[in-house]
Amino acid sequence: MKTIAAASGNKGKLREIAEIFNGYEIVPMQAAGFTGEIEETGCTFAENALLKARTVCRALGMPALADDSGLCVEALGGAPGVYSARFAGTHGDDAANNALLLQKLSNVPAEKRGAYFESCVALIFPDGREFVASGRTYGKILPKAQGSGGFGYDPLFFSEELGKSFGVASAEEKNAVSHRGKALRALERQLRENAEGNRS
Ligand code: IMP
């Protein structure tokens, strides 16, 4: 099985990447020996995913996979978007981020609470090959948390495709419709096509 370093320190993301991209051995970047900090300076999910994967691939000399993702809320003009992890100020404080989201939407009626998650994934090889794919999943922001499963904004996100929140969905249910599931399956298709192209 091919080994790939995952350019992320987010436990929820790492678990989902390993579940979805299960044809590969996914090793978290720290476990693979990456000790640096990566500043996410990009303005788009794609820029940040490429930045993270290139940095880790270059440092470790092995294939590196990054996911940059976030929640885009219609009533907030697409925010928090690329700032989803640090919406309330501290990187990765899910409770504070969720509280701020609820506060900002407190006067917004149900029909205007549309939102989507987006994920952009980048896989970089030491020989210079770069693959990028993205996925979206649509829904709306609930007035209060439903369930405690998943991570990040999951308990507040009512999935259109599942008819329930990501906070009550099983891992299999979420991965089947999620932005990350769609992006990683598209990436896998690109890798297969590339391998087939090289053979013919
Ligand atoms: P990143 O590490 O900069 O890509 O930040 C991603 C942030 O977006 C996470 O910390 C979460 O706040 C949010 N996010 C991305 N994907 C998900 C998901 O699948 N469920 C819930 N929140 C997510």
Short mmCIF file of C-alpha atoms and ligand atoms in Angstrom, two decimals:
data_model
loop_
_atom_site.label_atom_id
_atom_site.label_comp_id
_atom_site.label_asym_id
_atom_site.label_seq_id
_atom_site.Cartn_x
_atom_site.Cartn_y
_atom_site.Cartn_z
CA MET A 1 0.00 0.00 0.00
CA LYS A 2 1.38 3.45 -0.92
CA THR A 3 2.17 5.76 2.01
CA ILE A 4 1.00 9.38 1.92
CA ALA A 5 1.64 12.09 4.52
CA ALA A 6 -1.50 14.01 5.46
CA ALA A 7 -0.72 17.74 5.78
CA SER A 8 -3.09 18.39 8.68
CA GLY A 9 -3.16 18.41 12.45
CA ASN A 10 -6.97 18.33 12.63
CA LYS A 11 -7.99 14.97 14.15
CA GLY A 12 -11.49 15.00 12.63
CA LYS A 13 -10.12 15.63 9.16
CA LEU A 14 -7.37 13.02 9.55
CA ARG A 15 -9.92 10.38 10.58
CA GLU A 16 -12.16 11.14 7.60
CA ILE A 17 -9.26 11.24 5.12
CA ALA A 18 -8.10 7.79 6.32
CA GLU A 19 -11.68 6.42 6.10
CA ILE A 20 -12.36 7.79 2.62
CA PHE A 21 -8.91 7.46 1.01
CA ASN A 22 -8.60 3.90 2.26
CA GLY A 23 -6.54 2.49 -0.61
CA TYR A 24 -3.50 4.29 0.83
CA GLU A 25 -1.68 4.31 4.14
CA ILE A 26 -2.31 7.81 5.50
CA VAL A 27 0.30 9.01 8.01
CA PRO A 28 -0.28 12.32 9.83
CA MET A 29 2.49 14.80 8.97
CA GLN A 30 3.79 14.99 12.56
CA ALA A 31 4.08 11.20 12.75
CA ALA A 32 6.00 11.31 9.45
CA GLY A 33 8.49 13.77 10.99
CA PHE A 34 7.16 17.20 9.94
CA THR A 35 7.78 19.68 12.74
CA GLY A 36 7.20 23.04 10.97
CA GLU A 37 4.29 25.48 11.10
CA ILE A 38 2.33 26.26 7.94
CA GLU A 39 0.76 29.68 7.69
CA GLU A 40 -2.40 29.54 5.59
CA THR A 41 -1.96 32.74 3.60
CA GLY A 42 -4.07 31.83 0.56
CA CYS A 43 -7.35 33.54 -0.35
CA THR A 44 -8.96 30.35 -1.66
CA PHE A 45 -9.31 26.75 -0.49
CA ALA A 46 -7.23 25.64 -3.51
CA GLU A 47 -4.36 28.02 -2.74
CA ASN A 48 -4.19 26.86 0.87
CA ALA A 49 -4.45 23.15 0.00
CA LEU A 50 -1.58 23.49 -2.50
CA LEU A 51 0.49 25.52 -0.03
CA LYS A 52 0.12 22.89 2.73
CA ALA A 53 0.72 19.85 0.49
CA ARG A 54 3.74 21.38 -1.30
CA THR A 55 5.35 22.42 2.01
CA VAL A 56 4.99 18.95 3.56
CA CYS A 57 6.03 17.11 0.37
CA ARG A 58 9.15 19.26 0.07
CA ALA A 59 10.08 18.86 3.75
CA LEU A 60 9.55 15.10 3.95
CA GLY A 61 10.41 14.01 0.39
CA MET A 62 7.27 11.86 0.25
CA PRO A 63 3.79 12.26 -1.31
CA ALA A 64 1.68 14.71 0.70
CA LEU A 65 -2.09 15.22 0.76
CA ALA A 66 -3.77 18.35 2.10
CA ASP A 67 -7.44 19.25 2.55
CA ASP A 68 -8.38 22.89 2.92
CA SER A 69 -12.02 23.30 3.71
CA GLY A 70 -14.64 25.42 5.34
CA LEU A 71 -18.23 26.49 5.72
CA CYS A 72 -19.73 29.19 3.47
CA VAL A 73 -22.95 30.76 4.77
CA GLU A 74 -25.26 32.57 2.35
CA ALA A 75 -26.53 35.15 4.88
CA LEU A 76 -22.92 36.02 5.79
CA GLY A 77 -21.83 36.59 2.18
CA GLY A 78 -19.88 33.28 2.10
CA ALA A 79 -18.16 33.71 5.50
CA PRO A 80 -16.46 32.16 7.37
CA GLY A 81 -15.05 30.42 4.23
CA VAL A 82 -11.25 30.07 4.36
CA TYR A 83 -11.36 31.51 7.90
CA SER A 84 -13.65 28.73 9.22
CA ALA A 85 -11.05 27.25 11.60
CA ARG A 86 -10.34 30.64 13.22
CA PHE A 87 -13.75 32.34 12.86
CA ALA A 88 -13.91 33.28 16.58
CA GLY A 89 -10.20 34.10 16.81
CA THR A 90 -8.44 30.99 18.11
CA HIS A 91 -7.51 28.38 15.50
CA GLY A 92 -9.55 25.20 15.91
CA ASP A 93 -11.82 26.33 18.78
CA ASP A 94 -14.95 24.55 17.54
CA ALA A 95 -17.17 25.56 20.50
CA ALA A 96 -16.34 29.27 20.12
CA ASN A 97 -16.75 29.11 16.32
CA ASN A 98 -20.17 27.46 16.63
CA ALA A 99 -21.30 29.97 19.27
CA LEU A 100 -20.27 32.89 17.06
CA LEU A 101 -22.04 31.41 14.04
CA LEU A 102 -25.29 31.02 16.02
CA GLN A 103 -24.95 34.56 17.34
CA LYS A 104 -24.42 36.04 13.86
CA LEU A 105 -27.46 34.16 12.52
CA SER A 106 -29.73 34.78 15.53
CA ASN A 107 -32.11 37.02 13.56
CA VAL A 108 -31.90 35.14 10.27
CA PRO A 109 -35.05 33.13 9.38
CA ALA A 110 -34.91 29.44 8.36
CA GLU A 111 -35.31 30.13 4.62
CA LYS A 112 -32.22 32.36 4.59
CA ARG A 113 -29.90 30.00 6.48
CA GLY A 114 -28.54 28.19 3.41
CA ALA A 115 -24.88 27.12 3.55
CA TYR A 116 -22.41 24.73 2.00
CA PHE A 117 -19.19 23.03 3.01
CA GLU A 118 -16.38 23.07 0.48
CA SER A 119 -13.22 20.99 0.47
CA CYS A 120 -10.28 21.32 -1.86
CA VAL A 121 -7.73 18.50 -1.75
CA ALA A 122 -4.23 18.56 -3.21
CA LEU A 123 -1.87 15.61 -3.60
CA ILE A 124 1.73 16.41 -4.45
CA PHE A 125 4.44 13.90 -5.39
CA PRO A 126 8.18 14.47 -4.97
CA ASP A 127 8.60 14.00 -8.77
CA GLY A 128 6.55 17.19 -9.31
CA ARG A 129 3.15 15.69 -10.19
CA GLU A 130 0.28 17.69 -8.66
CA PHE A 131 -3.39 16.66 -8.42
CA VAL A 132 -6.18 18.92 -7.18
CA ALA A 133 -9.92 18.23 -6.73
CA SER A 134 -12.80 19.79 -4.86
CA GLY A 135 -16.26 18.97 -3.57
CA ARG A 136 -19.28 20.70 -2.04
CA THR A 137 -22.22 19.66 0.04
CA TYR A 138 -25.30 21.84 0.63
CA GLY A 139 -27.58 22.36 3.59
CA LYS A 140 -28.61 24.94 6.14
CA ILE A 141 -27.53 26.17 9.57
CA LEU A 142 -29.77 24.93 12.39
CA PRO A 143 -30.88 27.29 15.21
CA LYS A 144 -29.20 24.95 17.73
CA ALA A 145 -26.85 21.97 17.73
CA GLN A 146 -28.27 18.60 16.70
CA GLY A 147 -26.07 15.71 17.90
CA SER A 148 -22.41 15.77 18.82
CA GLY A 149 -20.85 13.56 16.14
CA GLY A 150 -18.26 14.63 13.57
CA PHE A 151 -16.23 17.77 14.26
CA GLY A 152 -16.23 21.52 13.69
CA TYR A 153 -19.59 22.89 12.53
CA ASP A 154 -21.13 19.41 12.01
CA PRO A 155 -23.79 19.62 14.78
CA LEU A 156 -25.12 22.90 13.29
CA PHE A 157 -25.15 21.73 9.65
CA PHE A 158 -28.41 20.17 8.41
CA SER A 159 -27.46 18.19 5.30
CA GLU A 160 -29.88 18.45 2.37
CA GLU A 161 -28.67 15.13 1.00
CA LEU A 162 -29.06 13.20 4.29
CA GLY A 163 -32.13 14.99 5.67
CA LYS A 164 -30.42 15.29 9.08
CA SER A 165 -27.50 17.06 10.72
CA PHE A 166 -23.91 15.89 10.29
CA GLY A 167 -23.85 15.81 14.12
CA VAL A 168 -26.26 12.85 14.19
CA ALA A 169 -25.06 11.14 10.97
CA SER A 170 -22.79 8.09 11.15
CA ALA A 171 -19.28 8.39 9.71
CA GLU A 172 -20.34 6.31 6.67
CA GLU A 173 -23.40 8.51 6.05
CA LYS A 174 -21.40 11.74 6.27
CA ASN A 175 -18.52 10.47 4.10
CA ALA A 176 -20.97 9.34 1.39
CA VAL A 177 -22.27 12.89 0.81
CA SER A 178 -19.67 15.21 2.34
CA HIS A 179 -17.56 17.82 0.58
CA ARG A 180 -14.44 15.85 1.65
CA GLY A 181 -15.87 12.54 0.39
CA LYS A 182 -16.67 14.09 -3.00
CA ALA A 183 -13.27 15.81 -3.30
CA LEU A 184 -11.26 12.71 -2.33
CA ARG A 185 -13.23 10.41 -4.64
CA ALA A 186 -12.65 12.88 -7.51
CA LEU A 187 -8.93 12.90 -6.65
CA GLU A 188 -8.86 9.09 -6.70
CA ARG A 189 -10.46 9.11 -10.19
CA GLN A 190 -7.73 11.49 -11.41
CA LEU A 191 -5.02 9.21 -10.02
CA ARG A 192 -6.58 6.16 -11.71
CA GLU A 193 -6.85 7.99 -15.04
CA ASN A 194 -3.24 9.18 -14.75
CA ALA A 195 -2.04 5.62 -14.02
CA GLU A 196 -4.06 4.28 -16.97
CA GLY A 197 -2.68 7.04 -19.22
CA ASN A 198 0.88 6.12 -18.26
CA ARG A 199 0.25 2.44 -19.05
CA SER A 200 -1.28 2.98 -22.54
P1 IMP B 1 -8.63 24.29 7.60
O1 IMP B 1 -7.85 23.35 8.48
O2 IMP B 1 -8.04 25.63 7.46
O3 IMP B 1 -8.95 23.64 6.28
O4 IMP B 1 -10.00 24.55 8.38
C1 IMP B 1 -11.11 23.77 8.22
C2 IMP B 1 -12.19 24.25 9.19
O5 IMP B 1 -13.44 24.26 8.50
C3 IMP B 1 -12.37 23.28 10.34
O6 IMP B 1 -11.60 23.64 11.47
C4 IMP B 1 -13.87 23.38 10.62
O7 IMP B 1 -14.12 24.53 11.40
C5 IMP B 1 -14.44 23.63 9.24
N1 IMP B 1 -14.77 22.36 8.56
C6 IMP B 1 -14.19 21.85 7.44
N2 IMP B 1 -14.72 20.67 7.13
C7 IMP B 1 -15.63 20.41 8.08
C8 IMP B 1 -16.50 19.30 8.30
O8 IMP B 1 -16.51 18.29 7.59
N3 IMP B 1 -17.33 19.42 9.35
C9 IMP B 1 -17.35 20.50 10.18
N4 IMP B 1 -16.54 21.53 10.04
C10 IMP B 1 -15.68 21.50 8.99
#
